[in-house]
Short mmCIF file of C-alpha atoms in Angstrom, two decimals:
data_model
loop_
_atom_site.label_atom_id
_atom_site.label_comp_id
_atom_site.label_asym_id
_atom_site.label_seq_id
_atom_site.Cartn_x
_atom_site.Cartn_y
_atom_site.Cartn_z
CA UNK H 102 88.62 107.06 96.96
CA UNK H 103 91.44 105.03 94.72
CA UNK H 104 93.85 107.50 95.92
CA UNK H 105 92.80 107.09 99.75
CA UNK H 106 93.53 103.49 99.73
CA UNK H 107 96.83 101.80 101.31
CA UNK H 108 98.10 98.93 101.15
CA UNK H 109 100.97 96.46 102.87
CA UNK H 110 102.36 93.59 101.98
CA UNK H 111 104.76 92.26 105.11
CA UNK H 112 106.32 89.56 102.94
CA UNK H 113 106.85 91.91 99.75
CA UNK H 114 109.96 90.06 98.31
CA UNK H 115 110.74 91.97 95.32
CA UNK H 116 107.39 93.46 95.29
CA UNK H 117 105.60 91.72 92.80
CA UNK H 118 102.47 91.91 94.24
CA UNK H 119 102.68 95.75 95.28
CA UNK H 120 103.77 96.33 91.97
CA UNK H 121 100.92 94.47 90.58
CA UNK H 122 98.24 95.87 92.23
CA UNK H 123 99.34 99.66 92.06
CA UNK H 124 99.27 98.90 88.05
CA UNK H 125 95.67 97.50 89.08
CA UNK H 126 94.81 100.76 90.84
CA UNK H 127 95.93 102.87 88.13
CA UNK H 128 94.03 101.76 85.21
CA UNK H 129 90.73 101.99 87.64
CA UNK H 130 91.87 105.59 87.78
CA UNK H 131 92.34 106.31 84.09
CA UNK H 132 88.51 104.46 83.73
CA UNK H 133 87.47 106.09 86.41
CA UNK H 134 88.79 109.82 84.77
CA UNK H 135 87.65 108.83 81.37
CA UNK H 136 84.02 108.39 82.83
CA UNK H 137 84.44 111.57 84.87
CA UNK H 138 84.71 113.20 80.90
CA UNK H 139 81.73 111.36 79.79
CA UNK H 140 83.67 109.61 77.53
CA UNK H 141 85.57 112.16 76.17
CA UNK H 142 89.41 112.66 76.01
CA UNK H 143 89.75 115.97 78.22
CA UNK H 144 93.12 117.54 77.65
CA UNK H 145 94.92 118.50 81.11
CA UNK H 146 97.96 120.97 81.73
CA UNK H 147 101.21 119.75 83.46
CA UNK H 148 99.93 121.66 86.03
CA UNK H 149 96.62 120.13 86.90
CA UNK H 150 97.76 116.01 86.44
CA UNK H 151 94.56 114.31 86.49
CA UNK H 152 96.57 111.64 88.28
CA UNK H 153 96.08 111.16 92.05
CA UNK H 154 96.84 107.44 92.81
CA UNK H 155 100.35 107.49 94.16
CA UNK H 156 103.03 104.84 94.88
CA UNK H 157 103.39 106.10 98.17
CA UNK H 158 99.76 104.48 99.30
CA UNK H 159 102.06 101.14 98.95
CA UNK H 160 103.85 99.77 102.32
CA UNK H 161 106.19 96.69 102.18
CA UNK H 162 108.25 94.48 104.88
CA UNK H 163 110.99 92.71 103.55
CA UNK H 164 113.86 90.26 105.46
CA UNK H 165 116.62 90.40 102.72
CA UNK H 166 118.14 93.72 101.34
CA UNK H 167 118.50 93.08 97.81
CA UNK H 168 114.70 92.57 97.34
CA UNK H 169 113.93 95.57 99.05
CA UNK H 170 115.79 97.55 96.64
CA UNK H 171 114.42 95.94 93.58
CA UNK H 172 110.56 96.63 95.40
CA UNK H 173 111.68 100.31 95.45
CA UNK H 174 112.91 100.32 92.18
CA UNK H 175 110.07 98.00 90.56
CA UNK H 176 107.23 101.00 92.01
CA UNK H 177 109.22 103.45 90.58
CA UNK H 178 109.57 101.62 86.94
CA UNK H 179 105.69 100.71 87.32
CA UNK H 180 104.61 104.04 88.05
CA UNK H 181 106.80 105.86 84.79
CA UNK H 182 105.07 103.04 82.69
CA UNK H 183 101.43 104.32 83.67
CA UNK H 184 102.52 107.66 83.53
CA UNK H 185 103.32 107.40 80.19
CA UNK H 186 100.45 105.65 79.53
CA UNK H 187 97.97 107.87 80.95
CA UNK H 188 100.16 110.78 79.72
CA UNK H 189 98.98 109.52 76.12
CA UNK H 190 95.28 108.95 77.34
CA UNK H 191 94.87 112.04 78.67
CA UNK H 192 97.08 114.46 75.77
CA UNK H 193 99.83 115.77 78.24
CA UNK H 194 103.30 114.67 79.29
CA UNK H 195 103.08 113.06 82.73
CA UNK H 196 107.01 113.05 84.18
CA UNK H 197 108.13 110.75 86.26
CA UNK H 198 111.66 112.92 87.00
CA UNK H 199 112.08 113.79 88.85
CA UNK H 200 111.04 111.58 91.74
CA UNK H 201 108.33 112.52 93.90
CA UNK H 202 106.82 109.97 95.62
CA UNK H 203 108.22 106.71 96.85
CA UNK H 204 106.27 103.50 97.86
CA UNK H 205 108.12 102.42 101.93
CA UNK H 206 109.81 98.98 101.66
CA UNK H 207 111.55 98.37 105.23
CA UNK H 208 113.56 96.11 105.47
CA UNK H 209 112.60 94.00 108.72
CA UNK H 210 111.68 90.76 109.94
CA UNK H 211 107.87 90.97 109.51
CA UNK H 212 107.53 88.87 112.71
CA UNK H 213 109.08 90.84 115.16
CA UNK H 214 108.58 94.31 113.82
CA UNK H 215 105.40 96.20 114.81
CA UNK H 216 102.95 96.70 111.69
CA UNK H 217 101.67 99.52 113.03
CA UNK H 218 105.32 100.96 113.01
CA UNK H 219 105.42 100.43 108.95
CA UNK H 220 101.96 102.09 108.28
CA UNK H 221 99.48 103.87 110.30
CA UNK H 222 96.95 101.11 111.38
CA UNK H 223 94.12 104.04 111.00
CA UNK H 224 94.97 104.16 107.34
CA UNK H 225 95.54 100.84 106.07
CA UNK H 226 92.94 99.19 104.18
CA UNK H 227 94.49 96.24 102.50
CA UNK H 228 97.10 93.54 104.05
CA UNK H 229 98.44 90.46 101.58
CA UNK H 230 101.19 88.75 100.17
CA UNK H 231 102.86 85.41 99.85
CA UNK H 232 104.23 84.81 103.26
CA UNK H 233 107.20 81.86 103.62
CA UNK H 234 105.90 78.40 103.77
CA UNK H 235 107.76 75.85 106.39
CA UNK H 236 106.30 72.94 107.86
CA UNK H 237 106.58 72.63 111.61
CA UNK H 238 110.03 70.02 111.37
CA UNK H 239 111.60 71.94 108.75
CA UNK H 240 111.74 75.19 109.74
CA UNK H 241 114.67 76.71 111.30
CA UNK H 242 115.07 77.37 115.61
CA UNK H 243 114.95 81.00 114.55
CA UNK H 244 111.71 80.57 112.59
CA UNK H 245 110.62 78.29 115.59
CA UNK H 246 111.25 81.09 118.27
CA UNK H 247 109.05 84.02 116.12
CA UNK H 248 106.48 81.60 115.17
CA UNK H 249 105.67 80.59 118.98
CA UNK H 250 106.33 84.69 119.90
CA UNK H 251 103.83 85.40 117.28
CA UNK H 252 101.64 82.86 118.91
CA UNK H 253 102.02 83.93 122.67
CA UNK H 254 103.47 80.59 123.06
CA UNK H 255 99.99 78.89 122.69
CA UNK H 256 100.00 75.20 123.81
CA UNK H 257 100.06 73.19 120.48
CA UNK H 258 101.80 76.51 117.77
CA UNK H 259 104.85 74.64 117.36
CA UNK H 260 102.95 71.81 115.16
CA UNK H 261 102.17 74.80 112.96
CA UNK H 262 103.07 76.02 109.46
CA UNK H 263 105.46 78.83 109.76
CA UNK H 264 103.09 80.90 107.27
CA UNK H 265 100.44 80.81 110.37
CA UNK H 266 101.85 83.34 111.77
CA UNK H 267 101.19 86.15 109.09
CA UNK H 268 97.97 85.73 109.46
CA UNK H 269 97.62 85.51 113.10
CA UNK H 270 99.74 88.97 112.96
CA UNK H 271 97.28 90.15 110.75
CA UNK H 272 94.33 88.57 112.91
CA UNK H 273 95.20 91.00 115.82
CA UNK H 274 94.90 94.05 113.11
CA UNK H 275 91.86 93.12 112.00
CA UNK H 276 90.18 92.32 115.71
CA UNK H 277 91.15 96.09 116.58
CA UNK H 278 90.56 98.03 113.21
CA UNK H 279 87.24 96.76 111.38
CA UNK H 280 88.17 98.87 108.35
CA UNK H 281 90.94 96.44 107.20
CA UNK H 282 90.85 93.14 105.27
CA UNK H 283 93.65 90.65 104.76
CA UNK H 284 94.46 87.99 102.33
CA UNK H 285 97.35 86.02 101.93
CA UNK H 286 98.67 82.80 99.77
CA UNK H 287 97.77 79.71 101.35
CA UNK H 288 97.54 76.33 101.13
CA UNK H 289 96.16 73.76 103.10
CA UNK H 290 99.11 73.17 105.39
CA UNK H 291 97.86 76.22 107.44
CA UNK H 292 95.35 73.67 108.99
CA UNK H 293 96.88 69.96 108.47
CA UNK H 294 98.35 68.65 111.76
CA UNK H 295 97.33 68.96 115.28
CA UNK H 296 94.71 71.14 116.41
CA UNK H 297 96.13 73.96 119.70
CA UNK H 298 94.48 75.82 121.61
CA UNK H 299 95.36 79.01 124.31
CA UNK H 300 97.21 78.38 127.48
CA UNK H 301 95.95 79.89 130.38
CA UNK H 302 98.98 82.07 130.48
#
């Protein structure tokens, strides 16, 4: 089950909290294979790695370049550190080269890019992050223009928090696939200001 879960985060940055919760993931696993033993260190062959949770269950969307290399890189360095520490757990020599699997970072504005075009909407199980904060008379006319698109232009958007609009993205995910669940970083200036509601149109 550990290894069937994915998960995206469409405001990775540098991927701290992919990185974070594929360490997460992994010690469940090494509990979870240590209770499979009853308790007992089982020795496994290079060939049979007990290991199944892979960085490649990990999605990211990411606006600047630079982070999404360091995201790519940071899964790789996290999954060589488990790997040697489950490689010591478990009495065999788990390598990490050479490279097998590989979490997808794209690098995108999450706002106009289709989710579903990052990860398989069937398959996705967790969405979260720390999306940008940017109150309504701050934010920039580019920020403006994908905030309202996100919003279908409903009357009253504009007077929102740009941050709003990750989880309304995320909103129309969840509505069509009941599987899913979503959390994001929030304060309360996703609900300070004035109240909209759906135009007609």
């Amino acid at each position: 089950k550990l290894a069937s879960l994915t998960f995206l985060d469409p405001a990775c940055g540098s991927g701290n909290f992919l990185t974070e919760t594929y360490l997460s993931l992994r010690r469940l696993e090494n509990k979870v294979l240590v209770e499979l033993s009853h308790g007992q260190v089982t020795m496994y062959s290079a060939s049979e790695s007990p290991i199944q949770v892979s960085i490649s269950q990990f999605y990211g969307i990411e606006l600047e370049e630079f982070p999404v290399e360091v995201a790519r890189v940071s899964m790789w360095l996290m999954e060589h550190v488990m790997n040697l520490k489950a490689g010591k757990t478990f009495g065999q020599v788990i390598s990490s080269i050479p490279l097998q699997h590989s979490a997808t970072i794209v690098c995108a504005n999450a706002l106009t890019t289709d989710w579903k075009d990052v990860v398989a909407p069937e398959k996705l199980h967790y969405i979260m992050g720390n999306p940008p904060f940017s109150g309504a008379r701050i934010m920039t006319q580019e920020q403006k223009t994908d905030l309202l698109a996100v919003f279908k232009n409903a009357n009253g958007a504009g007077d929102l928090d740009f941050v709003t609009a990750w989880f309304q993205k995320a909103s129309y995910l969840l509505h069509d696939y009941a599987h899913m669940q979503a959390a994001f970083v929030a304060t309360n200036s996703i609900c300070q200001g004035v109240g909209f509601r759906r135009s007609s149109n």
